Coordinates of C-alpha atoms in Angstrom, one line a residue:
M717 CA 129.7 140.5 91.1
H718 CA 125.9 140.9 91.2
D719 CA 124.7 139.2 88.0
S720 CA 123.6 135.9 89.6
S721 CA 120.1 135.4 90.8
P722 CA 119.5 134.7 94.6
G723 CA 119.1 131.0 93.8
E724 CA 122.3 130.8 91.8
R725 CA 124.2 132.7 94.5
G726 CA 123.1 129.9 96.9
Q727 CA 125.4 127.7 94.9
L728 CA 128.3 129.7 96.2
K729 CA 128.4 127.6 99.4
Y730 CA 128.7 124.4 97.4
L731 CA 131.4 125.9 95.3
C732 CA 133.2 126.9 98.5
A733 CA 132.9 123.3 99.7
A734 CA 134.3 122.0 96.5
A735 CA 137.2 124.5 96.7
A736 CA 137.9 123.4 100.3
M737 CA 138.1 119.7 99.2
L738 CA 140.5 120.8 96.4
L739 CA 142.6 122.7 98.9
A740 CA 142.8 119.7 101.2
A741 CA 143.9 117.5 98.4
L742 CA 146.5 120.0 97.2
L743 CA 147.9 120.4 100.7
S744 CA 148.2 116.7 101.1
Y745 CA 150.3 116.5 97.9
S746 CA 152.2 119.7 98.7
L747 CA 153.4 118.5 102.1
T748 CA 154.4 115.0 100.9
R749 CA 155.4 114.8 97.3
A750 CA 155.8 118.3 95.9
F751 CA 159.4 119.2 95.1
A752 CA 161.7 120.9 92.6
W753 CA 165.4 121.6 92.8
D754 CA 164.9 125.2 91.7
E755 CA 162.8 126.1 94.7
G756 CA 166.1 125.9 96.6
F757 CA 167.4 129.3 95.5
H758 CA 163.9 130.9 96.2
L759 CA 163.9 129.5 99.7
V760 CA 167.5 130.5 100.3
A761 CA 166.6 134.0 99.1
A762 CA 163.8 134.2 101.8
Q763 CA 166.2 132.8 104.4
L764 CA 168.7 135.5 103.5
I765 CA 166.0 138.2 103.7
L766 CA 165.1 137.0 107.2
A767 CA 168.8 137.4 108.1
G768 CA 168.7 141.0 107.0
K769 CA 170.2 140.8 103.5
R770 CA 168.8 142.4 100.4
P771 CA 168.3 140.8 97.0
Y772 CA 170.7 142.0 94.3
L773 CA 172.7 144.2 96.7
D774 CA 173.8 141.4 99.1
F775 CA 173.2 138.2 97.0
C776 CA 172.4 137.2 93.5
F777 CA 168.8 136.6 92.8
P778 CA 167.8 136.9 89.1
Q779 CA 164.1 137.1 89.8
T780 CA 161.7 140.0 90.7
P781 CA 161.7 140.0 94.6
L782 CA 158.1 140.2 95.9
N783 CA 157.6 136.5 96.3
A784 CA 160.8 136.2 98.2
Y785 CA 159.8 139.0 100.6
L786 CA 156.3 137.5 101.1
T787 CA 157.8 134.1 101.7
A788 CA 160.2 135.5 104.2
G789 CA 157.4 137.3 106.1
W790 CA 155.3 134.1 106.0
M791 CA 158.3 132.1 107.4
R792 CA 158.8 134.6 110.2
L793 CA 155.2 133.8 111.3
F794 CA 155.1 130.0 110.7
G795 CA 158.7 128.8 110.7
E796 CA 161.7 128.7 108.4
T797 CA 160.8 125.5 106.7
W798 CA 159.9 124.3 103.2
R799 CA 156.5 123.2 104.5
A800 CA 155.5 126.7 105.4
A801 CA 156.5 128.0 101.9
H802 CA 154.5 125.1 100.3
V803 CA 151.4 125.9 102.4
L804 CA 151.5 129.6 101.3
E805 CA 151.8 128.7 97.6
T806 CA 149.1 126.0 97.8
L807 CA 146.7 128.4 99.4
C808 CA 147.3 130.7 96.4
V809 CA 146.6 128.0 93.9
A810 CA 143.3 127.0 95.6
A811 CA 142.3 130.7 95.7
A812 CA 143.1 131.1 92.0
A813 CA 141.1 128.0 91.1
F814 CA 138.2 129.3 93.2
L815 CA 138.2 132.8 91.7
T816 CA 138.2 131.3 88.2
A817 CA 135.3 129.0 89.0
D818 CA 133.4 131.7 90.8
F819 CA 133.7 134.0 87.7
V820 CA 132.0 131.3 85.6
R821 CA 129.4 130.8 88.3
A822 CA 128.6 134.5 88.4
R823 CA 129.0 135.6 84.8
F824 CA 128.5 132.8 82.4
P825 CA 125.8 134.0 80.0
V826 CA 123.7 130.8 80.2
P827 CA 122.4 130.5 83.8
E828 CA 121.5 126.8 83.6
W829 CA 125.2 126.0 82.8
R830 CA 126.8 128.2 85.5
W831 CA 127.0 125.6 88.2
A832 CA 128.3 122.8 85.9
G833 CA 130.7 125.3 84.3
A834 CA 132.0 126.5 87.6
L835 CA 132.8 122.9 88.7
A836 CA 134.6 122.2 85.5
A837 CA 136.6 125.4 85.7
L838 CA 137.6 124.6 89.3
V839 CA 138.9 121.2 88.2
A840 CA 140.5 122.6 85.0
V841 CA 142.6 125.0 87.1
G842 CA 143.1 123.3 90.4
M843 CA 143.8 119.9 89.0
N844 CA 146.0 120.9 86.1
A845 CA 149.1 118.7 86.3
Q846 CA 151.6 121.6 85.9
V847 CA 149.6 123.7 88.5
V848 CA 149.6 120.8 91.0
I849 CA 153.2 119.8 90.5
F850 CA 154.8 123.3 90.3
G851 CA 152.2 125.6 91.8
T852 CA 152.4 124.0 95.2
I853 CA 156.2 124.3 95.7
G854 CA 158.3 127.1 97.2
Q855 CA 158.6 129.1 94.1
S856 CA 156.5 132.0 92.8
Y857 CA 154.1 130.1 90.5
G858 CA 151.2 129.8 93.0
L859 CA 151.2 133.4 94.1
S860 CA 151.6 134.6 90.6
L861 CA 148.6 132.5 89.5
F862 CA 146.5 134.0 92.2
L863 CA 147.5 137.6 91.5
V864 CA 146.8 137.4 87.8
V865 CA 143.3 135.9 88.3
A866 CA 142.6 138.5 91.0
A867 CA 143.7 141.3 88.6
F868 CA 141.4 139.9 86.0
R869 CA 138.4 139.7 88.3
L870 CA 139.0 143.3 89.5
A871 CA 139.4 144.6 86.0
V872 CA 136.2 143.0 84.8
V873 CA 134.3 144.8 87.6
A874 CA 136.2 148.1 87.2
V875 CA 134.8 148.9 83.8
E876 CA 131.2 148.8 85.0
R877 CA 131.6 150.7 88.3
K878 CA 132.0 154.5 88.6
G879 CA 134.8 154.6 91.1
A880 CA 138.5 154.1 90.3
S881 CA 139.4 152.0 93.4
R882 CA 138.9 148.7 91.6
A883 CA 141.0 149.8 88.7
A884 CA 143.7 150.7 91.2
A885 CA 143.4 147.3 92.9
A886 CA 143.6 145.6 89.5
G887 CA 146.8 147.5 88.6
F888 CA 148.3 146.6 92.0
M889 CA 147.5 142.9 91.5
A890 CA 148.9 142.9 88.0
G891 CA 152.0 144.8 89.0
A892 CA 152.5 142.5 92.0
A893 CA 152.2 139.5 89.8
A894 CA 155.1 140.8 87.6
G895 CA 156.9 141.7 90.8
C896 CA 156.8 138.1 91.8
S897 CA 157.6 136.7 88.3
L898 CA 158.2 138.4 85.0
L899 CA 156.4 135.5 83.4
T900 CA 153.2 137.4 84.1
A901 CA 154.4 140.7 82.7
P902 CA 151.9 140.8 79.7
V903 CA 148.9 140.8 82.1
A904 CA 149.2 144.5 83.1
P905 CA 149.3 146.0 79.6
V906 CA 146.4 143.7 78.4
L907 CA 144.2 144.8 81.3
L908 CA 145.2 148.4 80.8
L909 CA 144.1 148.2 77.2
W910 CA 140.8 146.5 78.4
L911 CA 140.1 149.4 80.7
C912 CA 140.8 151.9 77.9
L913 CA 138.6 150.2 75.3
C914 CA 135.7 148.6 77.3
N915 CA 135.0 151.2 80.1
R916 CA 131.2 151.6 80.5
A917 CA 131.0 153.9 83.5
A918 CA 132.6 157.2 84.6
N919 CA 135.9 158.6 83.4
R920 CA 138.1 156.0 81.7
W921 CA 141.2 158.3 82.1
A922 CA 140.8 158.3 85.9
K923 CA 140.6 154.5 85.9
I924 CA 143.7 154.3 83.7
A925 CA 145.6 156.6 86.0
A926 CA 144.4 154.6 89.0
F927 CA 145.5 151.4 87.3
L928 CA 149.0 152.8 86.6
A929 CA 149.3 154.1 90.1
G930 CA 148.4 150.7 91.6
S931 CA 151.0 149.0 89.4
A932 CA 153.6 151.6 90.4
V933 CA 152.9 151.0 94.1
A934 CA 153.5 147.2 93.6
W935 CA 156.9 148.0 92.1
L936 CA 158.1 150.3 94.9
P937 CA 160.3 147.5 96.5
V938 CA 162.1 147.1 93.1
A939 CA 162.5 150.9 92.9
W940 CA 163.9 150.9 96.4
L941 CA 166.5 148.3 95.5
Y942 CA 167.3 150.0 92.2
R943 CA 168.0 153.3 94.0
Q944 CA 170.6 151.6 96.3
G945 CA 172.2 149.5 93.5
P946 CA 171.2 150.3 89.9
A947 CA 173.8 148.0 88.3
Q948 CA 173.0 145.0 90.5
T949 CA 169.3 145.4 90.1
L950 CA 169.5 145.7 86.3
F951 CA 171.8 142.7 86.1
N952 CA 169.5 140.5 88.1
I953 CA 166.2 141.5 86.5
V954 CA 167.3 142.2 82.9
L955 CA 170.8 141.5 81.9
Y956 CA 171.2 138.0 83.3
Q957 CA 168.0 136.9 81.5
L958 CA 169.1 138.4 78.2
K959 CA 172.8 137.5 78.2
Y960 CA 173.5 134.4 80.3
R961 CA 170.3 132.4 80.9
H962 CA 170.1 130.8 77.5
K963 CA 173.7 129.6 77.4
W964 CA 173.3 125.9 78.1
N965 CA 173.3 122.8 75.9
G966 CA 170.0 121.6 74.6
A967 CA 168.1 124.9 75.0
V968 CA 166.6 124.8 71.5
R969 CA 165.5 121.1 72.0
Q970 CA 164.0 122.1 75.3
D971 CA 162.0 124.9 73.7
I972 CA 160.6 122.6 71.0
G973 CA 159.6 120.0 73.6
A974 CA 157.9 122.5 75.9
L975 CA 156.0 124.3 73.1
S976 CA 154.7 121.0 71.6
S977 CA 154.0 119.2 74.9
W978 CA 150.3 120.1 74.9
I979 CA 149.8 117.8 72.0
N980 CA 150.6 114.8 74.2
S981 CA 148.6 116.1 77.2
A982 CA 145.0 115.1 77.7
Q983 CA 144.5 118.2 79.8
G984 CA 146.2 120.6 77.4
L985 CA 144.7 119.2 74.3
S986 CA 141.1 119.1 75.6
L987 CA 141.2 122.6 77.0
A988 CA 142.8 124.0 73.9
L989 CA 140.2 122.4 71.6
L990 CA 137.3 123.5 73.8
A991 CA 138.7 127.0 73.9
A992 CA 139.0 127.0 70.1
A993 CA 135.3 125.8 69.9
G994 CA 134.3 128.6 72.3
L995 CA 136.1 131.2 70.2
W996 CA 134.5 129.9 67.0
F997 CA 131.1 130.1 68.7
L998 CA 131.7 133.7 70.0
I999 CA 132.7 134.9 66.5
R1000 CA 130.2 133.0 64.3
Q1001 CA 127.0 132.2 66.1
C1002 CA 126.9 133.8 69.5
D1003 CA 123.9 136.0 70.6
W1004 CA 125.2 136.4 74.2
P1005 CA 125.3 140.0 75.7
R1006 CA 128.1 142.0 74.4
E1007 CA 129.5 142.7 77.8
R1008 CA 129.8 138.9 78.6
R1009 CA 131.4 138.2 75.3
Q1010 CA 134.0 140.9 76.0
E1011 CA 134.9 139.3 79.3
I1012 CA 135.6 136.0 77.6
Y1013 CA 137.6 137.8 74.9
L1014 CA 139.6 139.4 77.6
S1015 CA 140.6 136.0 79.0
L1016 CA 141.6 134.9 75.5
W1017 CA 143.7 138.0 75.1
L1018 CA 145.4 137.4 78.4
A1019 CA 146.1 133.8 77.4
A1020 CA 147.5 134.9 74.0
G1021 CA 149.7 137.6 75.6
L1022 CA 151.1 135.2 78.2
S1023 CA 151.7 132.5 75.7
A1024 CA 153.5 134.9 73.3
E1025 CA 155.9 135.9 76.1
L1026 CA 156.4 132.4 77.5
A1027 CA 157.1 131.0 74.1
T1028 CA 159.9 133.4 73.6
A1029 CA 161.6 132.7 76.9
H1030 CA 164.8 130.8 76.0
P1031 CA 164.8 128.2 77.3
T1032 CA 161.1 127.8 78.1
F1033 CA 159.5 125.1 80.2
E1034 CA 156.0 123.5 80.4
R1035 CA 155.6 124.7 83.9
Y1036 CA 155.8 128.4 82.8
F1037 CA 152.5 128.1 81.0
L1038 CA 150.6 127.3 84.1
V1039 CA 149.9 131.0 84.7
M1040 CA 147.7 131.0 81.6
V1041 CA 145.6 128.0 82.6
P1042 CA 142.7 130.1 84.1
F1043 CA 142.5 132.2 80.9
V1044 CA 142.2 129.1 78.7
A1045 CA 139.7 127.5 81.1
I1046 CA 137.2 130.3 80.9
P1047 CA 136.7 130.2 77.1
A1048 CA 137.0 126.4 77.3
I1049 CA 133.8 126.5 79.4
A1050 CA 132.1 128.3 76.5
G1051 CA 133.4 125.6 74.2
L1052 CA 132.1 122.9 76.6
Y1053 CA 128.6 124.6 76.4
V1054 CA 128.7 124.5 72.6
V1055 CA 129.8 120.8 72.4
G1056 CA 127.6 119.8 75.3
V1057 CA 124.4 121.3 73.8
R1058 CA 125.1 119.5 70.5
L1059 CA 125.9 116.1 72.0
A1060 CA 123.7 115.9 75.1
G1061 CA 121.2 118.7 74.7
P1062 CA 120.9 122.0 76.6
D1063 CA 119.3 120.5 79.7
R1064 CA 122.2 118.2 80.7
P1065 CA 125.1 120.5 81.6
L1066 CA 126.4 118.3 84.3
H1067 CA 126.8 115.4 81.9
A1068 CA 129.2 117.4 79.8
A1069 CA 131.0 118.8 82.8
Y1070 CA 131.5 115.4 84.4
L1071 CA 133.0 114.0 81.1
L1072 CA 135.5 116.9 81.0
M1073 CA 136.3 116.5 84.7
I1074 CA 137.0 112.8 84.2
V1075 CA 139.4 113.6 81.3
L1076 CA 141.1 116.3 83.3
T1077 CA 141.4 114.0 86.4
L1078 CA 142.9 111.2 84.3
G1079 CA 145.4 113.7 82.8
L1080 CA 146.4 114.7 86.3
G1081 CA 146.9 111.1 87.3
R1082 CA 149.1 110.5 84.3
G1083 CA 151.2 113.6 85.2
L1084 CA 151.7 112.5 88.8
F1085 CA 152.6 109.0 87.7
D1086 CA 155.2 110.4 85.3
D1087 CA 156.6 112.5 88.1
G1088 CA 156.5 109.6 90.6
D1089 CA 160.3 108.8 90.5
S1090 CA 161.4 112.3 91.2
Y1091 CA 163.1 113.5 94.4
V1092 CA 161.0 114.6 97.4
W1093 CA 162.0 116.7 100.3
A1094 CA 162.6 113.7 102.5
D1095 CA 165.4 112.7 100.1
T1096 CA 167.1 116.0 100.4
E1097 CA 166.7 116.0 104.1
K1098 CA 168.8 112.8 104.2
I1099 CA 171.4 114.4 102.0
A1100 CA 171.6 117.5 104.3
Q1101 CA 171.9 115.3 107.3
R1102 CA 174.8 113.4 105.8
V1103 CA 176.5 116.6 104.7
G1104 CA 176.3 117.9 108.3
E1105 CA 177.9 114.7 109.6
V1106 CA 181.0 114.9 107.3
T1107 CA 181.5 118.6 107.4
P1108 CA 183.3 120.2 110.3
R1109 CA 181.1 122.7 112.2
G1110 CA 181.5 126.2 110.7
A1111 CA 183.4 125.0 107.7
V1112 CA 182.8 126.3 104.2
F1113 CA 181.2 123.7 101.9
W1114 CA 179.8 123.7 98.3
A1115 CA 176.2 122.4 98.0
D1116 CA 173.0 123.0 96.2
E1117 CA 170.9 125.9 97.6
L1118 CA 168.3 123.6 99.2
I1119 CA 171.0 121.9 101.3
Y1120 CA 172.0 125.2 102.8
F1121 CA 168.4 125.9 103.5
L1122 CA 167.8 122.6 105.2
M1123 CA 170.9 123.0 107.3
H1124 CA 169.9 126.6 108.3
R1125 CA 173.4 127.7 107.0
L1126 CA 173.7 130.9 105.0
P1127 CA 175.6 130.1 101.8
P1128 CA 179.0 131.6 101.3
D1129 CA 179.0 134.8 99.2
G1130 CA 178.4 133.9 95.6
M1131 CA 176.9 130.4 96.3
E1132 CA 173.3 131.6 96.7
F1133 CA 172.5 131.0 93.0
S1134 CA 174.2 128.0 91.5
Y1135 CA 173.1 128.7 87.9
A1136 CA 175.5 131.7 88.0
H1137 CA 178.4 129.1 88.1
E1138 CA 177.7 128.5 84.4
I1139 CA 179.2 131.9 83.6
E1140 CA 182.7 131.0 82.6
E1141 CA 184.5 134.4 83.0
M1142 CA 183.7 137.8 84.4
P1143 CA 186.0 140.5 85.8
A1144 CA 186.7 139.8 89.4
A1145 CA 185.5 143.3 90.6
Q1146 CA 182.2 142.9 88.7
A1147 CA 181.6 139.4 90.0
A1148 CA 182.2 140.6 93.5
T1149 CA 179.8 143.4 93.1
L1150 CA 177.1 141.1 91.7
H1151 CA 177.9 138.3 94.3
L1152 CA 178.8 135.7 91.7
V1153 CA 181.3 132.9 91.6
T1154 CA 182.1 132.1 88.0
A1155 CA 183.0 128.6 86.7
S1156 CA 186.7 129.4 86.6
E1157 CA 186.7 130.8 90.1
L1158 CA 184.8 127.8 91.3
R1159 CA 187.5 125.5 89.9
R1160 CA 190.2 127.6 91.5
R1161 CA 188.6 127.5 94.9
T1162 CA 188.0 123.7 94.7
A1163 CA 191.6 123.1 93.7
A1164 CA 192.8 125.2 96.6
G1165 CA 190.7 123.1 99.1
E1166 CA 188.5 126.0 100.2
Y1167 CA 185.5 123.7 100.4
K1168 CA 185.7 121.1 103.1
S1169 CA 182.9 119.0 101.4
V1170 CA 181.0 119.1 98.2
A1171 CA 177.3 118.0 97.7
A1172 CA 176.4 119.8 94.5
C1173 CA 174.0 117.0 93.4
Y1174 CA 172.4 118.8 90.5
D1175 CA 175.4 120.5 89.2
T1176 CA 177.4 117.6 87.8
E1177 CA 179.0 119.6 84.9
N1178 CA 180.6 122.1 87.3
T1179 CA 181.6 119.4 89.8
D1180 CA 183.2 117.3 87.0
A1181 CA 185.0 120.4 85.5
A1182 CA 186.4 121.2 88.9
K1183 CA 187.7 117.7 89.2
V1184 CA 185.8 117.2 92.5
P1185 CA 186.0 113.3 92.3
D1186 CA 189.8 113.5 92.1
S1187 CA 190.2 116.1 94.9
Y1188 CA 188.6 114.3 97.8
R1189 CA 189.6 111.1 99.5
Q1190 CA 186.2 110.0 100.7
K1191 CA 182.7 110.0 99.3
D1192 CA 179.2 108.6 100.0
T1193 CA 176.0 108.4 98.0
V1194 CA 172.6 109.3 99.3
K1195 CA 169.8 108.7 96.9
D1196 CA 171.8 109.4 93.7
C1197 CA 173.7 112.4 95.2
T1198 CA 177.4 111.9 95.8
I1199 CA 178.9 113.7 98.8
Y1200 CA 182.7 114.3 98.9
W1201 CA 184.9 115.2 101.8
D1202 CA 188.4 114.9 103.2
F1203 CA 190.2 117.1 100.7
G1204 CA 193.5 115.8 99.1
R1205 CA 194.6 113.7 96.2
K1206 CA 193.7 110.0 96.4

């Protein structure tokens, strides 16, 4: 982007230095404390891909597949470990924060506030509690965050350039984001509408066609899987989400808690209020150039589209909303300008930025403190070590996905995705085609002694229903995970 003056572009090196410091801090957290149980089935999916298996066709994986393939390729280069996956996602988080901050540095309509706004935007994205805690783990959040911000940056430039290559790149990035996680699906249609309505150079239809072509290219892996197994692909991407995902106790309460959590969050509340102030300013009093206002409106539309989809996911979780943080941060900087000018004057942008950064940093500290008692990977490594000690070599065992991953053991067919065990009944032929083990089949296998040990730490409902405590003579507890072995009635 070429809007900045030479002096302002000189600030880029300082922004790069700040982003490098952010990356170092994120890597430190990612390689020590970052952990979530759900990253287990994502890492197992990458492990299975490395072993030559295909999502949907050879194992159940109710996610779009691009992140699993990229993680598998990354692991092939840097090792089949959770640390390698964490580094990949953390790099993406830092890149997303930098791209957001650099947008403010290059395009914010008030030059005197660009540097302060860029620093505040970097902190708003890169030090958001949900981004730090969940964007740095081995799931698709970090990569999805980077791809949607990259798509936004490319689309903003595409409308003012004559060629269609940037529109194609924006479409590819938006399509790839959805190919990593359907949580980002609204980004592509919002950007397509932006290209249609706000194009200022050359043929808009050529750019629209290029955008659609780029999106289609990003989804070629899904098309390849669909051609080989239409029923399996549709089940994993669509039917599981619509029919089975919401069937667990407390889903409605979870939705209400997630949708109202921003009220109790210093970070969420401050950014939401500043974004509202920025919107009010843009509508009522703003004399900024029309093109710059349109770009901020675009970020608001992206935030609105994402929040509408995320709010209807049932159940939904706070961490889902991290993909919209950059698009709230950009109008929040406009709100910061409005509030800062009124409270501290137009010549003290850093004062306002520092105050916001302090609030955001304290919010991150509170989020990390609340998460301080959670599991870490060192805990699960101890569990995996104990499972290996009590399980005969080559024997079949029932464990959470991350235990299989740590032991470098491919899960038995149907055990790659433990949430599928919540499906009570399904015709045996269909379950075999979809590589599922239903709850009733799991109970039958346990009663028959097919599992030499059980360490399904997170799946207490299924282990209790299968009478696991009554079916094994010996047990041990690591952290708060109980491991059972020596099948037979006590």
